[in-house]
XYZ file of C-alpha atoms in Angstrom:
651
model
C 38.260 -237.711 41.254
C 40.134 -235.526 38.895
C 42.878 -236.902 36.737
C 45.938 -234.784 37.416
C 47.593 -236.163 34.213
C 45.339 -234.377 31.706
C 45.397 -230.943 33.806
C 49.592 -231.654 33.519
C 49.524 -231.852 30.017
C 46.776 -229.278 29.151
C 49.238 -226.697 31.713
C 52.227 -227.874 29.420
C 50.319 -227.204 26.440
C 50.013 -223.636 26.910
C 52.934 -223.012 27.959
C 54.551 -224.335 24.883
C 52.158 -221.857 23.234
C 52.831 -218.955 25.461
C 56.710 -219.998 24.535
C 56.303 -220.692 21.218
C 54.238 -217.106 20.658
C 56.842 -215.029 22.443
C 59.672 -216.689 20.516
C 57.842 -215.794 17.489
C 57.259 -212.528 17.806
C 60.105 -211.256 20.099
C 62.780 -213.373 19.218
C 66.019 -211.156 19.834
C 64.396 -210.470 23.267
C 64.041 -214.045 24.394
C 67.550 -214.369 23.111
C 69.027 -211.690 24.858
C 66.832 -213.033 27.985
C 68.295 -216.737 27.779
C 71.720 -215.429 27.160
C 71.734 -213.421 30.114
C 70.270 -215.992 32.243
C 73.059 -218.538 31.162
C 75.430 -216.058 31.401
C 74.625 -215.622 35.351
C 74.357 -219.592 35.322
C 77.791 -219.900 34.121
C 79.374 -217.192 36.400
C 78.102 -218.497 39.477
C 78.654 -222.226 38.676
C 82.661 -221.023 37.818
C 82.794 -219.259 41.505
C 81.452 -222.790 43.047
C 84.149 -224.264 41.193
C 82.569 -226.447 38.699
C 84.424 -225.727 35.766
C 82.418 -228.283 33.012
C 79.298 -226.804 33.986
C 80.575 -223.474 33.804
C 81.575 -224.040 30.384
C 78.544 -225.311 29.021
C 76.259 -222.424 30.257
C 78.736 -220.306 29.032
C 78.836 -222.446 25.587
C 75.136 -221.894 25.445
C 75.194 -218.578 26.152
C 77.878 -217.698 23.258
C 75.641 -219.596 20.871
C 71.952 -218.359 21.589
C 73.365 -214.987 22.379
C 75.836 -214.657 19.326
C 74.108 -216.311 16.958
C 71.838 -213.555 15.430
C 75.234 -211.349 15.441
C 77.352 -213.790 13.640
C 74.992 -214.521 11.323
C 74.305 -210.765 10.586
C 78.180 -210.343 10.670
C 79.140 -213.036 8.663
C 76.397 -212.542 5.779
C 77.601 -208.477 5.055
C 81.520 -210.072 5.069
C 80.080 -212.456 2.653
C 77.629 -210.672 0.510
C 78.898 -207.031 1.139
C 82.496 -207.398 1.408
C 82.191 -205.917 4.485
C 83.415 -205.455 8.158
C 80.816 -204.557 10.668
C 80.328 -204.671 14.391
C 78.808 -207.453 14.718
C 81.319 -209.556 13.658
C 83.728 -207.442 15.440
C 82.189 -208.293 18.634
C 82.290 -211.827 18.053
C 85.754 -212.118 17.111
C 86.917 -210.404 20.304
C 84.727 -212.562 22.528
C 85.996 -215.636 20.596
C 88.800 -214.584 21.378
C 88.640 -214.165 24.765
C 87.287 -217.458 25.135
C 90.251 -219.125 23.264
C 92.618 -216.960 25.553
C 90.614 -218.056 28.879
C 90.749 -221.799 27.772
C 94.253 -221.529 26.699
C 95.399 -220.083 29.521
C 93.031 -221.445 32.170
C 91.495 -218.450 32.986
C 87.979 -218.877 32.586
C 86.921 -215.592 33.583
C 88.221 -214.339 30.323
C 85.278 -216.560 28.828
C 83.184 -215.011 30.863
C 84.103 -211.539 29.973
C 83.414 -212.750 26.446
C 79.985 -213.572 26.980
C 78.911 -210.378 28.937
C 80.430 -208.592 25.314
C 77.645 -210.978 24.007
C 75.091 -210.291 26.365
C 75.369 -206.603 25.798
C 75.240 -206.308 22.288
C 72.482 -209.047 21.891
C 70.073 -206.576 24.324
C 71.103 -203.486 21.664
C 70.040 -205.893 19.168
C 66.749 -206.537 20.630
C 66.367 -202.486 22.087
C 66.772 -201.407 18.551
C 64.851 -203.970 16.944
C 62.056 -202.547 19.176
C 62.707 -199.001 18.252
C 63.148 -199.332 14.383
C 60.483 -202.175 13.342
C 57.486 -200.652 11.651
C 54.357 -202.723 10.714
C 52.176 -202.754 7.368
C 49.151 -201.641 9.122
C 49.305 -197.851 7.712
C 49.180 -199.351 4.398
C 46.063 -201.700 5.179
C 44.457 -198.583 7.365
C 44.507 -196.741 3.626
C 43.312 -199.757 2.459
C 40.367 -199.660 4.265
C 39.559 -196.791 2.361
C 38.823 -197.970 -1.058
C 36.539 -200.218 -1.788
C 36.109 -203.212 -3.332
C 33.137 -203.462 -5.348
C 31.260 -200.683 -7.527
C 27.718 -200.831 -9.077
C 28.169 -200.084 -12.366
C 25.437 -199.345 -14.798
C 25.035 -201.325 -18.090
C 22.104 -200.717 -20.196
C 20.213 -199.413 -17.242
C 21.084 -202.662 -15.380
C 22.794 -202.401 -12.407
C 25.626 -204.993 -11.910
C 28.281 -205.181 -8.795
C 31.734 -205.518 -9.904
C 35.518 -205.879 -8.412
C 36.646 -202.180 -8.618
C 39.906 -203.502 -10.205
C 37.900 -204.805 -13.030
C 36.793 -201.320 -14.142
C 37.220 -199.456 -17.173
C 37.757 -195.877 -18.706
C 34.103 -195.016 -19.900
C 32.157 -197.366 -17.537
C 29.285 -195.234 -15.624
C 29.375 -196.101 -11.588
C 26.265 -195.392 -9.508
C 26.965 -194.150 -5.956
C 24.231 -194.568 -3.499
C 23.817 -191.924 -0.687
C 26.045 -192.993 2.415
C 28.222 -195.006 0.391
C 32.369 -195.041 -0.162
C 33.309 -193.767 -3.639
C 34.910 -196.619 -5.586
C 37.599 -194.938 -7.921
C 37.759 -191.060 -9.127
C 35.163 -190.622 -11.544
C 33.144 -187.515 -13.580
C 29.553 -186.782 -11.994
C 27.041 -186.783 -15.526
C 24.036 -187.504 -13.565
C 22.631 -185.994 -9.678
C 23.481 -184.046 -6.771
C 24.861 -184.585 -3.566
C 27.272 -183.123 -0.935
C 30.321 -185.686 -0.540
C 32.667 -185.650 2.792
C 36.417 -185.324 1.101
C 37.923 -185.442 4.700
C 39.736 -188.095 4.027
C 41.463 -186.876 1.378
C 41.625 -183.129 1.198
C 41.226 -182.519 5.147
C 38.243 -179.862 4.311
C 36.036 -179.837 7.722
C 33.189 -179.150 5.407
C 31.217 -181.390 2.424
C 31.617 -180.536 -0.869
C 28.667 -180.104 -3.063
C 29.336 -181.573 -6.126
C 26.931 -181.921 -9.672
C 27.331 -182.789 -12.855
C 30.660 -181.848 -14.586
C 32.314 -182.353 -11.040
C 35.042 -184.417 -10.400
C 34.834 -186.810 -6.877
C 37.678 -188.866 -5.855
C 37.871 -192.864 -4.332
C 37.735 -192.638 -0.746
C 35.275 -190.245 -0.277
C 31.675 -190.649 1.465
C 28.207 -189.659 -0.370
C 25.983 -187.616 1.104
C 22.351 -187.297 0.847
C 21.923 -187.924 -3.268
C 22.872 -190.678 -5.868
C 25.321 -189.907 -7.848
C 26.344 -191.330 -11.295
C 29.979 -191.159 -12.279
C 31.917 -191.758 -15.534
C 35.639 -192.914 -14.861
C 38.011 -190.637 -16.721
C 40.959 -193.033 -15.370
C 41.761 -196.505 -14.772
C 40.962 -197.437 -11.304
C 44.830 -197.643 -10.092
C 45.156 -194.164 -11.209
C 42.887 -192.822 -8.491
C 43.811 -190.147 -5.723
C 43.643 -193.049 -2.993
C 45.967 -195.377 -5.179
C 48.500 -193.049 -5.560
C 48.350 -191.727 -1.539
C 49.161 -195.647 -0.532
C 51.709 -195.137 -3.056
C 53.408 -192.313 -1.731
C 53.060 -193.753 1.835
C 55.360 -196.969 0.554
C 57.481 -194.752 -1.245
C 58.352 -192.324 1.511
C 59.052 -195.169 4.442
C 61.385 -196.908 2.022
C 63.857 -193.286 2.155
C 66.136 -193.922 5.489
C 67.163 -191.165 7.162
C 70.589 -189.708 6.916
C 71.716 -190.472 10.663
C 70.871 -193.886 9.961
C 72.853 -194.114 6.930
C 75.836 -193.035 8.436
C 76.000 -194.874 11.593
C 75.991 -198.009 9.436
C 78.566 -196.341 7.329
C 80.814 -195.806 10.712
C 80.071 -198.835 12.225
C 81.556 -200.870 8.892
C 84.227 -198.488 8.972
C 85.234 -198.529 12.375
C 84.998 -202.656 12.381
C 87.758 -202.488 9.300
C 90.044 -200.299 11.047
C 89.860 -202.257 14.694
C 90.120 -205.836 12.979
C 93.119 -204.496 10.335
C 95.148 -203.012 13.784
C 94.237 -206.689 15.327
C 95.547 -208.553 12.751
C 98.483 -206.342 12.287
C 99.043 -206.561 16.180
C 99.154 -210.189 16.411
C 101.449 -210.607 13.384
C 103.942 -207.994 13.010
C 105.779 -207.930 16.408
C 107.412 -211.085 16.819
C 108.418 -210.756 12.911
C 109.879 -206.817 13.037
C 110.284 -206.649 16.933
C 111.015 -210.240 17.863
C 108.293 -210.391 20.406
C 107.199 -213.805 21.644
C 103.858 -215.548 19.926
C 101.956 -215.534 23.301
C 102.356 -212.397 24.700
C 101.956 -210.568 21.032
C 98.726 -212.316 20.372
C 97.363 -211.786 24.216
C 98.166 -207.926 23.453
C 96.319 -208.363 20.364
C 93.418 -209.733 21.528
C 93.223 -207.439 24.527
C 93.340 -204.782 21.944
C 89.923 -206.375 19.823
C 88.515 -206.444 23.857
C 89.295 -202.961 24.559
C 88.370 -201.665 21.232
C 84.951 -202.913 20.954
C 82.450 -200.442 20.754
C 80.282 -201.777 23.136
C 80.327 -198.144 24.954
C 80.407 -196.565 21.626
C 76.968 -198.121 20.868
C 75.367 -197.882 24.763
C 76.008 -193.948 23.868
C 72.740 -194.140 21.933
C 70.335 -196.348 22.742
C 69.572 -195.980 26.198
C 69.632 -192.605 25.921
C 67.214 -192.264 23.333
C 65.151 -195.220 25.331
C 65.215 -192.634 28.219
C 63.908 -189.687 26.215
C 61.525 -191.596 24.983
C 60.414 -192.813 27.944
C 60.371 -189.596 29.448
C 58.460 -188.147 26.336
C 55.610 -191.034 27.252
C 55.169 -189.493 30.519
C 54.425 -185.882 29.088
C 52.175 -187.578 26.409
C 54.707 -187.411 23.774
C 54.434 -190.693 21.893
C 57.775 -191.327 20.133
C 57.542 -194.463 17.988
C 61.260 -194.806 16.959
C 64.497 -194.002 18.728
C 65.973 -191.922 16.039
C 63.655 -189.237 15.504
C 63.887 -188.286 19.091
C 67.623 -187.284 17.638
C 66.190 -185.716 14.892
C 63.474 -183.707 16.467
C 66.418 -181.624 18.189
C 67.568 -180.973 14.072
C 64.171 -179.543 13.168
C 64.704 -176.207 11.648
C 61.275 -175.871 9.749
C 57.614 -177.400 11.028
C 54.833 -177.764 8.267
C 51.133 -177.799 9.708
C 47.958 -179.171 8.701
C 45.023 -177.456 9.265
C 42.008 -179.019 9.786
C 41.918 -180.714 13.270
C 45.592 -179.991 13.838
C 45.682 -176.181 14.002
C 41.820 -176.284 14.550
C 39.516 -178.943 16.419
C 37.885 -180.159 13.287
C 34.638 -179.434 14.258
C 32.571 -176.799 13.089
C 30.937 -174.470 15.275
C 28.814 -170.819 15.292
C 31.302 -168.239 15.640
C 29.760 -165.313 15.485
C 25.535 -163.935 15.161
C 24.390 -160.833 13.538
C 20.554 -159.708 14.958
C 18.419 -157.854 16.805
C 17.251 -160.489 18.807
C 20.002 -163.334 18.488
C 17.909 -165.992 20.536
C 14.846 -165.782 18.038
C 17.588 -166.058 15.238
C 18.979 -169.123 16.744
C 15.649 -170.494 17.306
C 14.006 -170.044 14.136
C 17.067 -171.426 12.103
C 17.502 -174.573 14.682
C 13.578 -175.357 13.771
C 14.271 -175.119 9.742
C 18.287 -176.842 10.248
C 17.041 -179.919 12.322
C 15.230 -181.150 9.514
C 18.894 -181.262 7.996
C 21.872 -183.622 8.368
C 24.170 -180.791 7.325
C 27.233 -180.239 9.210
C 26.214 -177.165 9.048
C 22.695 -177.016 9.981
C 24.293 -179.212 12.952
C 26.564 -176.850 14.347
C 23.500 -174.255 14.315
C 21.337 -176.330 16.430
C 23.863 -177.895 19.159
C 24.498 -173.318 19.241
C 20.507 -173.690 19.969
C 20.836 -175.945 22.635
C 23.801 -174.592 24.115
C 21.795 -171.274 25.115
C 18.815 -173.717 26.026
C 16.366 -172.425 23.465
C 13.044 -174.422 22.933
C 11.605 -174.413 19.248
C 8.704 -176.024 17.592
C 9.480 -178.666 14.760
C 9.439 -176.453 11.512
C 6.795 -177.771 8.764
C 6.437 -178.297 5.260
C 10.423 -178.482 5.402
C 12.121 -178.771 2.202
C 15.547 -178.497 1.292
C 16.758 -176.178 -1.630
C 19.925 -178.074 -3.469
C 22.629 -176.249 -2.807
C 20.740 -173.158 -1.926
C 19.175 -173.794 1.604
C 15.741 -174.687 3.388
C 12.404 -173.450 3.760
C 9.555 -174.059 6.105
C 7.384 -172.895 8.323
C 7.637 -171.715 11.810
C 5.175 -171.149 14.324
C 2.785 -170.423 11.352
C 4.956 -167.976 9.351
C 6.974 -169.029 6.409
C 10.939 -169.028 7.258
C 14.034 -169.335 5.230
C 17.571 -170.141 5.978
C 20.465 -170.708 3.705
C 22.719 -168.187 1.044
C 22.550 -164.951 0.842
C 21.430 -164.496 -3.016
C 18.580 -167.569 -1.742
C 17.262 -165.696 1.292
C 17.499 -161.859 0.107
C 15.374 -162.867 -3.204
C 12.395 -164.591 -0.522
C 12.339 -161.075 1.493
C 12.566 -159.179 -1.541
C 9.832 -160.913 -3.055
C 7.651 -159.468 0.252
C 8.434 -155.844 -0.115
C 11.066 -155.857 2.036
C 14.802 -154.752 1.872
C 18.024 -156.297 2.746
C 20.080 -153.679 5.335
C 23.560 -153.227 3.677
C 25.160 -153.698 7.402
C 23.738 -156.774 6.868
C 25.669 -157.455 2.892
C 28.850 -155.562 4.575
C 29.226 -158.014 7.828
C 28.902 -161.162 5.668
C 31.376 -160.169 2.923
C 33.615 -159.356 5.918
C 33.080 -162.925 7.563
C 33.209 -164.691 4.484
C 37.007 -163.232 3.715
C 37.666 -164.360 6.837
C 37.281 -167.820 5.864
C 34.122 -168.553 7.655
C 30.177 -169.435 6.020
C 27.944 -167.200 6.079
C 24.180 -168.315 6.669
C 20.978 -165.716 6.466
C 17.975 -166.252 7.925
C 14.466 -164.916 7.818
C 11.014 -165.428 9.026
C 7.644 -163.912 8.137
C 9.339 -162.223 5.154
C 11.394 -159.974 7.384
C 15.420 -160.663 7.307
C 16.335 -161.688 10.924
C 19.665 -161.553 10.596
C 23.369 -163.810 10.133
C 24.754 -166.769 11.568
C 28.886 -167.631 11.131
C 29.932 -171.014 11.035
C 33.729 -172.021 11.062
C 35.388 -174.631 12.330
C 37.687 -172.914 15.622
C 41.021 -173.114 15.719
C 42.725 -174.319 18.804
C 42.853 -171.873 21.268
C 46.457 -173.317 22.219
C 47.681 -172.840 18.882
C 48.638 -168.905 18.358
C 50.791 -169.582 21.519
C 52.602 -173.041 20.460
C 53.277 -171.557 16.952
C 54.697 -168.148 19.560
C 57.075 -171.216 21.318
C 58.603 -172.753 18.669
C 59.353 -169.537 16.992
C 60.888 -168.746 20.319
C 63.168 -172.099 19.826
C 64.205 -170.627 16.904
C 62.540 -172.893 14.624
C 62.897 -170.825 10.770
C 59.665 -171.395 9.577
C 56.497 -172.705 10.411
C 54.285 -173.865 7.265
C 50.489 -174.506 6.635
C 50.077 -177.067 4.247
C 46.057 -177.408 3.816
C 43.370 -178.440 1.219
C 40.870 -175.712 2.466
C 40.886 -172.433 0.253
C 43.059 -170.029 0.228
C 41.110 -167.090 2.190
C 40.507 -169.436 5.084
C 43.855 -170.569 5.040
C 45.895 -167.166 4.792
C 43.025 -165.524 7.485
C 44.107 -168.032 9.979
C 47.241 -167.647 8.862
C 47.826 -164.486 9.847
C 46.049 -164.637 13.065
C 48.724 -167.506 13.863
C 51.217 -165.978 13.043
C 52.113 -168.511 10.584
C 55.234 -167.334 8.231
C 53.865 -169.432 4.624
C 50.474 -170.681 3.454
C 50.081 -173.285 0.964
C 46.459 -173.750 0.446
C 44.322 -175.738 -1.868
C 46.289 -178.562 -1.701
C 45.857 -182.755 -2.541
C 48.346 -185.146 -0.821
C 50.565 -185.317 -3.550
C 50.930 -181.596 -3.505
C 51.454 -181.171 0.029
C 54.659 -184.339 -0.422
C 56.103 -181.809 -3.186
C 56.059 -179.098 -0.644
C 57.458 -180.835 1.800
C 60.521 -181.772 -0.503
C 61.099 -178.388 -1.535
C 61.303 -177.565 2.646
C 63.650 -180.644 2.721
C 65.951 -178.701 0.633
C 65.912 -175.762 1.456
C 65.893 -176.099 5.477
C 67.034 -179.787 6.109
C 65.172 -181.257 8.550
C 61.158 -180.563 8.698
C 58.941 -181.974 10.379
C 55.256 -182.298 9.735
C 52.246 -182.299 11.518
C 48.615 -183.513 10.538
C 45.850 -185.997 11.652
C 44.179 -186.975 8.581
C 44.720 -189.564 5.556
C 45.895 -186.981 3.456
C 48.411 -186.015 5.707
C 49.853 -189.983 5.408
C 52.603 -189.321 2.461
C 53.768 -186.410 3.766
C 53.949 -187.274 7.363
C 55.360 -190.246 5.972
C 58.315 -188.324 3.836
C 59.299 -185.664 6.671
C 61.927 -185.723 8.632
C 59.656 -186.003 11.631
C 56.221 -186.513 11.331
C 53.672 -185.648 14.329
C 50.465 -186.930 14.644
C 47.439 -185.505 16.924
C 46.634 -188.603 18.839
C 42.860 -187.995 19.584
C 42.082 -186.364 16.020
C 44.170 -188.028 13.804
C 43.020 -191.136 11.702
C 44.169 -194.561 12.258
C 46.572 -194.369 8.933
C 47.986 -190.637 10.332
C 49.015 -192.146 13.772
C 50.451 -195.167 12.056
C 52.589 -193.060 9.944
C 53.356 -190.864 12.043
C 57.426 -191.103 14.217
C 55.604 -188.929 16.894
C 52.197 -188.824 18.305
C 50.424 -186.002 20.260
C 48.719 -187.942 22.920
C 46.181 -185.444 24.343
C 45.945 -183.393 20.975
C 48.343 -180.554 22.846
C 50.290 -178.238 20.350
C 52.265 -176.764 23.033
C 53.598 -180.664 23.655
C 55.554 -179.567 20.552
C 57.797 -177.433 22.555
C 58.854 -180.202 24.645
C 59.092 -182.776 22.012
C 62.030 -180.323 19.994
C 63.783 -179.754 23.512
C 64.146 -183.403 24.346
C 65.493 -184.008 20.804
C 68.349 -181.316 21.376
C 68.656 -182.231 25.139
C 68.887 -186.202 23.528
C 71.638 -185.441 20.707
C 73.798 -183.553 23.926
C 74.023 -186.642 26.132
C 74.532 -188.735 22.759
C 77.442 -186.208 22.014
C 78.620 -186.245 25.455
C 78.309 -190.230 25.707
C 80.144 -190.674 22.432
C 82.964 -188.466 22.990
C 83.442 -189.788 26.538
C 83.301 -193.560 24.835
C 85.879 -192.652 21.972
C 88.349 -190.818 24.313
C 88.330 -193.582 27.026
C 88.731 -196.617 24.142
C 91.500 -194.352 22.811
C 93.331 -193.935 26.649
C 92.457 -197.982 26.631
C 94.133 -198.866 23.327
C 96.825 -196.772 24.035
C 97.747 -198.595 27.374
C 97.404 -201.683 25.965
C 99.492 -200.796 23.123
C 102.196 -199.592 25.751
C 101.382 -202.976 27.690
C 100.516 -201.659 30.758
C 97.044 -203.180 30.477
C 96.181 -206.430 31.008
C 93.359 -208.128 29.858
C 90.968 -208.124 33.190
C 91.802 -204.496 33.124
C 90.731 -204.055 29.847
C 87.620 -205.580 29.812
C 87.308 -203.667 33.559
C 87.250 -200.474 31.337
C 85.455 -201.634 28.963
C 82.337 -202.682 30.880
C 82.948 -199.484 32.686
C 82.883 -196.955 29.565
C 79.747 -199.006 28.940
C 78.308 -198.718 32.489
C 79.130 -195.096 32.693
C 77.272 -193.832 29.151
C 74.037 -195.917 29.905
C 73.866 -193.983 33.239
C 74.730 -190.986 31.892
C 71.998 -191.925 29.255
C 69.149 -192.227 31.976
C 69.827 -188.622 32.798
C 67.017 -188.270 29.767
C 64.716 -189.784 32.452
C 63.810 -186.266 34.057
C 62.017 -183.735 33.014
């Protein structure tokens, strides 16, 4: 037989785990959750008339459910100097607890502990909403890394990168991260700055050229020289800019706690003047002046006040979820109905990211297609890539090109079906036809100069000596995105921005096509967070949108930033307030009119909750309000804006 003792114990086990795990990372929620549950203990136990009972649940419940307030409350008085809500709210439910005992009237204790109760699930909504993780800092992280082969008298020894020195030369081996930013003296290669710069397309770089930590090597070694200390690198200072720009709270923020403080002075300076001054000025009896007083702390609370907000941002939020609008913190809901100015990355945010042929120039386009796929699958090129899946998409056959070799920077040669063939630059494949008699048609010259101010890359081919004809590569833009960047403008939004690291041609061409009012172009990270501050100023709120690493800082800094959920990197949708779940611009539209829809109710909630604590204050001034009444109105104001909060639920 099976023991049942050790099955007991093992089911014990893990649920002290399961317990001990949830109280460890949500805390204020299993709070709020035991506090209401002793809360509902204590009611019920008081309406079967067990009054000790009642008490202790209710004990219990002020305690677990108060605790993280008083302590928060007591430690500003303390450290700050300061009045703030939270001890606000547990002076009036202290007080109606000493009222309810005093006077027998235990629901009055009870009343106290739903003011509990309520704030305690704020605190544990908005710890939800507000608490960000480290894991966009270790996602950059993951970027650099943490060894380098350095060369020392042609010996090659692996080192920490953080034990590098001006002057030391690094070797980088094809496929490999770059350690630290460094000076190519010695090969060639074609390194991937996606990362960094957002450019859809390598970056051929040789000796004399600068490449940057973070980056990945193509095809050939390269051997660097480090100009500057290993901190000072482009990555370092991105993960720097990232810290930097979370630390900055936003203005709403700011003043709410400014209010709340405020408001907590005022309410607790009337209290104590209540309960004081009458029966030495007016002659008023102890009892009934400090009753009036403490009705006044009940119905002055600001438990409505504060419902006005969360719940409805909770709502919005919730509703945003269901469009696939990710938004990662309460507030910027709010502040997505301020946005006055959106800044735009371009590479896989206002285009998929993926290049593609765009347009062919030939006689015969399928034997164009077919001769360059045969010479470009030898190749791991993007390029040469986008060129053959164009092959495949028209189903075109080709035989495996021979003798292949690749040109550096120039292009490829080969043969095909027994006659030489040539694919690359223009310069590269007009001087192999020239050399064979033959000339290059000036349509030909005219159509590529046109394509190549329009931001795209131009590649010739030829075969048996005669030129075949051009191939455009670019990578597309969205086909969405002319008509988002229409919609926003139509929300009045003042100006919509490109921030991009891609040149400027490319950049102003699309541009334009967008209808996109400024271009910044040929941008690093640290130039597009400069940008973004000089937007700050000048229009208030912006937010930003981007997908890669080198959109981090600045997504990081704006007001808002937006992140393309399918596209973006792991350290973009970490920084990012917002997230595009499906990659949708036109999800933009809806995003900026829940904000505005979100800061109406939140209006609407908090003038409703001041005007009804000021009708309540006033009656209880005038003493036509008793207590039960007071916390009837109070709970009520609070019922009332939640409600009025889930409107945000529908679309």
């Amino acid at each position: 037989m099976v023991s049942i003792a050790p099955l007991n114990a093992l089911s014990k086990s893990r649920f002290s785990d399961l317990y001990k795990g949830l109280l460890n990372e949500h805390p204020d929620a299993v709070a709020a959750i035991a506090c209401a549950v002793l809360v509902g203990l204590g009611w019920q136990t008081l309406a079967l008339g067990w009054v000790g009972g009642a008490l202790l649940f209710l004990a219990a419940a002020y305690v677990i459910g108060g605790f993280e307030s008083a302590r928060e409350g007591l430690t500003t008085l303390v450290q700050e100097k300061e009045l703030d809500v939270d001890l606000l709210m547990i002076v009036a439910a202290l007080g109606a607890a000493s009222l309810g005992l005093w006077q027998r009237e235990y629901n009055l204790i009870v009343d106290g502990a739903v003011l509990i109760l309520i704030f305690a699930i704020s605190g544990a909504l908005e710890g939800y909403a507000m608490g960000r993780t480290e894991r966009n800092i270790q996602g950059l992280m993951s970027l650099t890394a943490d060894t380098a082969t350095v060369v020392r008298q042609e010996q090659e020894q692996v080192m920490p990168v953080s034990a590098l020195q001006v002057g030391d030369q690094v070797l980088v081996k094809p496929g490999e991260l770059v350690p630290t930013d460094g000076i190519v003296t010695e090969g060639f290669s074609t390194v991937n700055q996606a990362s960094i710069t957002g450019e859809s397309i390598p970056v051929e770089k040789a000796v004399g050229d600068e490449v940057l930590a973070g980056t990945l090597n193509g095809y050939g070694a390269l051997r660097l020289t480090l100009h500057q200390p290993p901190e000072s690198s482009l990555i370092q200072r991105v993960i720097r800019l990232v810290q930097q720009a979370q630390t900055e709270a936003p203005p709403s923020q700011k003043f709410m706690e400014r209010f709340e403080r405020r408001y907590a002075q005022v309410i607790v300076t009337v209290g104590v003047l209540l309960a004081t001054l009458p029966p030495l000025l007016l002659g008023w009896g102890w009892e009934q002046t400090i009753y009036r007083a403490l009705v006044f702390l009940v119905v002055a609370s600001p438990c409505a006040l504060m419902a006005s907000i969360m719940p409805t941002l909770l709502s919005g939020i919730a509703n945003g979820a269901r469009q696939g609008i990710l938004f990662k913190n309460g507030a910027q809901l709010e502040q997505m109905g301020q946005i006055r100015a959106i800044a735009f990355d371009k590479t896989g945010t206002l285009t998929t990211g993926q290049l593609d042929v765009v347009n062919v120039l030939a006689d015969d386009p399928d034997e164009l297609l077919t001769v360059a796929a045969a010479l470009e699958s030898l190749s791991e090129h993007p390029i040469g890539a986008a060129i053959v899946q164009a092959a495949q998409r028209r189903a075109l056959t080709w035989q495996a090109a021979t003798n292949g070799q690749a040109q550096i920077g120039q292009g490829i040669t080969g043969e095909v079906a027994g006659q030489s063939a040539v694919v690359g630059k223009a310069a590269f494949v007009s001087a192999q036809v020239q050399a064979r008699g033959q000339a290059v048609a000036p349509r030909l010259t005219k159509q590529s100069q046109q394509w190549e101010a329009e931001g795209k890359t131009v590649v010739w081919v030829a075969h048996g000596g005669t030129m075949l004809g051009l191939i455009a590569v670019a990578d597309r833009v969205r086909p969405e995105a002319a008509r988002a960047i229409a919609r926003l403008k139509h929300l009045r939004i003042e100006q919509v921005v490109m921030l991009t690291g891609d040149n400027a041609r490319t950049a102003h061409s699309m541009a334009q096509y967008l209808g996109i009012d400024q271009v910044h172009a040929d941008l690093m990270p640290d130039d597009k967070v400069a940008i973004l501050r000089q937007l700050q100023q000048q229009y208030g709120s912006v937010a930003m949108v981007g997908d890669g690493i080198n959109d981090a800082p600045a997504l990081a800094l704006a007001t808002v930033g937006i992140a393309m959920g399918t596209a973006g990197s792991d350290v973009a949708l970490e920084t990012a307030d917002i997230v595009l779940m499906a990659d949708r611009l036109e999800k933009l539209e809806q995003a900026i009119s829940l904000g505005r829809r979100a800061r109406a109710v939140v209006r609407q909630n908090i003038a409703f909750a001041l005007g009804l604590i000021g009708i309540l204050i006033i009656g209880t001034l005038s003493g036509h309000i008793t207590l039960p009444m007071g916390v009837l109105g109070h709970e009520g104001s609070t019922v009332i804006v939640t409600l009025s909060g889930l409107r945000l639920l529908r679309n």
